Amino acid sequence: GENVEQHPSTLSVQEGDSAVIKCTYSDSASNYFPWYKQELGKRPQLIIDIRSNVGEKKDQRIAVTLNKTAKHFSLHITETQPEDSAVYFCAASLSGGSYIPTFGRGTSLIVHP
Amino acid sequence: GAVVSQHPSWVICKSGTSVKIECRSLDFQATTMFWYRQFPKQSLMLMATSNEGSKATYEQGVEKDKFLINHASLTLSTLTVTSAHPEDSSFYICSARDNSRGREGYTFGSGTRLTVV
């Protein structure tokens, strides 16, 4: 099955700095890569996703890049704000109708004001 | 769109009792729902896939007799933790996919914090 590795487990930055979270996956058949943000005690929320037919996707201060050859994808947050502090999960899914994402272990992002 | 409601949001129960958690898709029909368990500061671990009208598919290591799943309708799946013990204390989250939205419709419930005393 799919195996998703996520690094770092904890990331501490100053407000205004950029934050980068990296994930690797093992199954080359995976073609959908969502990122979720989970605030303490709340549900994970989808913040951005990318499909394998594109290399980069951007949404305001958030961007995701994908390298299919190396089987890794990254989340980039620019101009970080304290409200960006949360746990971020990457995920990868196999193609086909039975979409069950495999999640990374999560990255706790702390943005210091 | 694609709203998933989960109840209760938190529950405290005594050891040996059973607890039922409900997961509802409010604005779409979900033939498949998923149940996850999350320990503090850890990732989401898939417990089982709930299939409407048929038996749930459990992940390796998950006791099906302890975690009973029922998906009797296209909008409701329930997880019952039977004979709960303190080690069952955790954050349980359901999710569902709105097939009309394809893979982008994977939405989580608000989670249930279970504490067994």
PDB file of N, CA and C in Angstrom, chain B residues 17-19 37 58 62-69 79-85 87-88 92:
ATOM      1  N   THR B  17     -18.865   0.512  29.654  1.00  0.00           N
ATOM      2  CA  THR B  17     -20.084   0.940  28.958  1.00  0.00           C
ATOM      3  C   THR B  17     -19.804   1.112  27.469  1.00  0.00           C
ATOM      4  N   SER B  18     -20.880   1.309  26.702  1.00  0.00           N
ATOM      5  CA  SER B  18     -20.747   1.490  25.255  1.00  0.00           C
ATOM      6  C   SER B  18     -21.114   2.920  24.878  1.00  0.00           C
ATOM      7  N   VAL B  19     -20.493   3.393  23.838  1.00  0.00           N
ATOM      8  CA  VAL B  19     -20.728   4.760  23.360  1.00  0.00           C
ATOM      9  C   VAL B  19     -20.982   4.728  21.866  1.00  0.00           C
ATOM     10  N   ARG B  37      -9.214   7.444  13.848  1.00  0.00           N
ATOM     11  CA  ARG B  37      -8.890   7.665  15.253  1.00  0.00           C
ATOM     12  C   ARG B  37      -7.612   8.501  15.295  1.00  0.00           C
ATOM     13  N   TYR B  58     -12.672  -3.277   7.876  1.00  0.00           N
ATOM     14  CA  TYR B  58     -11.814  -2.823   8.966  1.00  0.00           C
ATOM     15  C   TYR B  58     -10.336  -2.903   8.562  1.00  0.00           C
ATOM     16  N   VAL B  62      -7.667  -3.488  13.889  1.00  0.00           N
ATOM     17  CA  VAL B  62      -8.855  -2.882  14.492  1.00  0.00           C
ATOM     18  C   VAL B  62      -9.862  -3.982  14.796  1.00  0.00           C
ATOM     19  N   GLU B  63     -10.298  -4.057  16.058  1.00  0.00           N
ATOM     20  CA  GLU B  63     -11.214  -5.119  16.467  1.00  0.00           C
ATOM     21  C   GLU B  63     -12.640  -4.794  16.027  1.00  0.00           C
ATOM     22  N   LYS B  64     -13.161  -5.570  15.117  1.00  0.00           N
ATOM     23  CA  LYS B  64     -14.498  -5.303  14.598  1.00  0.00           C
ATOM     24  C   LYS B  64     -15.587  -5.534  15.639  1.00  0.00           C
ATOM     25  N   ASP B  65     -15.331  -6.402  16.601  1.00  0.00           N
ATOM     26  CA  ASP B  65     -16.337  -6.640  17.629  1.00  0.00           C
ATOM     27  C   ASP B  65     -16.347  -5.547  18.684  1.00  0.00           C
ATOM     28  N   LYS B  66     -15.279  -4.779  18.728  1.00  0.00           N
ATOM     29  CA  LYS B  66     -15.206  -3.696  19.697  1.00  0.00           C
ATOM     30  C   LYS B  66     -15.710  -2.388  19.100  1.00  0.00           C
ATOM     31  N   PHE B  67     -15.390  -2.196  17.849  1.00  0.00           N
ATOM     32  CA  PHE B  67     -15.799  -0.971  17.153  1.00  0.00           C
ATOM     33  C   PHE B  67     -16.850  -1.354  16.104  1.00  0.00           C
ATOM     34  N   LEU B  68     -18.099  -1.295  16.530  1.00  0.00           N
ATOM     35  CA  LEU B  68     -19.198  -1.707  15.665  1.00  0.00           C
ATOM     36  C   LEU B  68     -19.608  -0.553  14.761  1.00  0.00           C
ATOM     37  N   ILE B  69     -19.680  -0.826  13.477  1.00  0.00           N
ATOM     38  CA  ILE B  69     -20.048   0.205  12.518  1.00  0.00           C
ATOM     39  C   ILE B  69     -21.307  -0.208  11.797  1.00  0.00           C
ATOM     40  N   LEU B  79     -20.662   4.662  14.756  1.00  0.00           N
ATOM     41  CA  LEU B  79     -19.567   3.891  15.337  1.00  0.00           C
ATOM     42  C   LEU B  79     -19.894   3.689  16.801  1.00  0.00           C
ATOM     43  N   THR B  80     -19.968   2.440  17.232  1.00  0.00           N
ATOM     44  CA  THR B  80     -20.223   2.144  18.633  1.00  0.00           C
ATOM     45  C   THR B  80     -18.974   1.518  19.239  1.00  0.00           C
ATOM     46  N   VAL B  81     -18.458   2.169  20.250  1.00  0.00           N
ATOM     47  CA  VAL B  81     -17.322   1.629  20.991  1.00  0.00           C
ATOM     48  C   VAL B  81     -17.908   0.801  22.129  1.00  0.00           C
ATOM     49  N   THR B  82     -17.750  -0.499  22.042  1.00  0.00           N
ATOM     50  CA  THR B  82     -18.365  -1.380  23.032  1.00  0.00           C
ATOM     51  C   THR B  82     -17.388  -1.681  24.159  1.00  0.00           C
ATOM     52  N   SER B  83     -17.949  -1.859  25.354  1.00  0.00           N
ATOM     53  CA  SER B  83     -17.155  -2.178  26.527  1.00  0.00           C
ATOM     54  C   SER B  83     -15.887  -1.316  26.577  1.00  0.00           C
ATOM     55  N   ALA B  84     -16.122  -0.023  26.615  1.00  0.00           N
ATOM     56  CA  ALA B  84     -15.008   0.925  26.510  1.00  0.00           C
ATOM     57  C   ALA B  84     -14.054   0.811  27.694  1.00  0.00           C
ATOM     58  N   HIS B  85     -12.782   1.009  27.393  1.00  0.00           N
ATOM     59  CA  HIS B  85     -11.731   1.032  28.419  1.00  0.00           C
ATOM     60  C   HIS B  85     -10.946   2.326  28.280  1.00  0.00           C
ATOM     61  N   GLU B  87      -8.022   2.974  27.553  1.00  0.00           N
ATOM     62  CA  GLU B  87      -7.152   3.033  26.372  1.00  0.00           C
ATOM     63  C   GLU B  87      -7.912   3.355  25.081  1.00  0.00           C
ATOM     64  N   ASP B  88      -9.237   3.303  25.150  1.00  0.00           N
ATOM     65  CA  ASP B  88     -10.041   3.694  23.989  1.00  0.00           C
ATOM     66  C   ASP B  88     -10.231   5.204  23.919  1.00  0.00           C
ATOM     67  N   TYR B  92     -12.123  10.682  17.777  1.00  0.00           N
ATOM     68  CA  TYR B  92     -12.635   9.899  16.654  1.00  0.00           C
ATOM     69  C   TYR B  92     -13.249  10.849  15.627  1.00  0.00           C
TER      70      TYR B  92
END
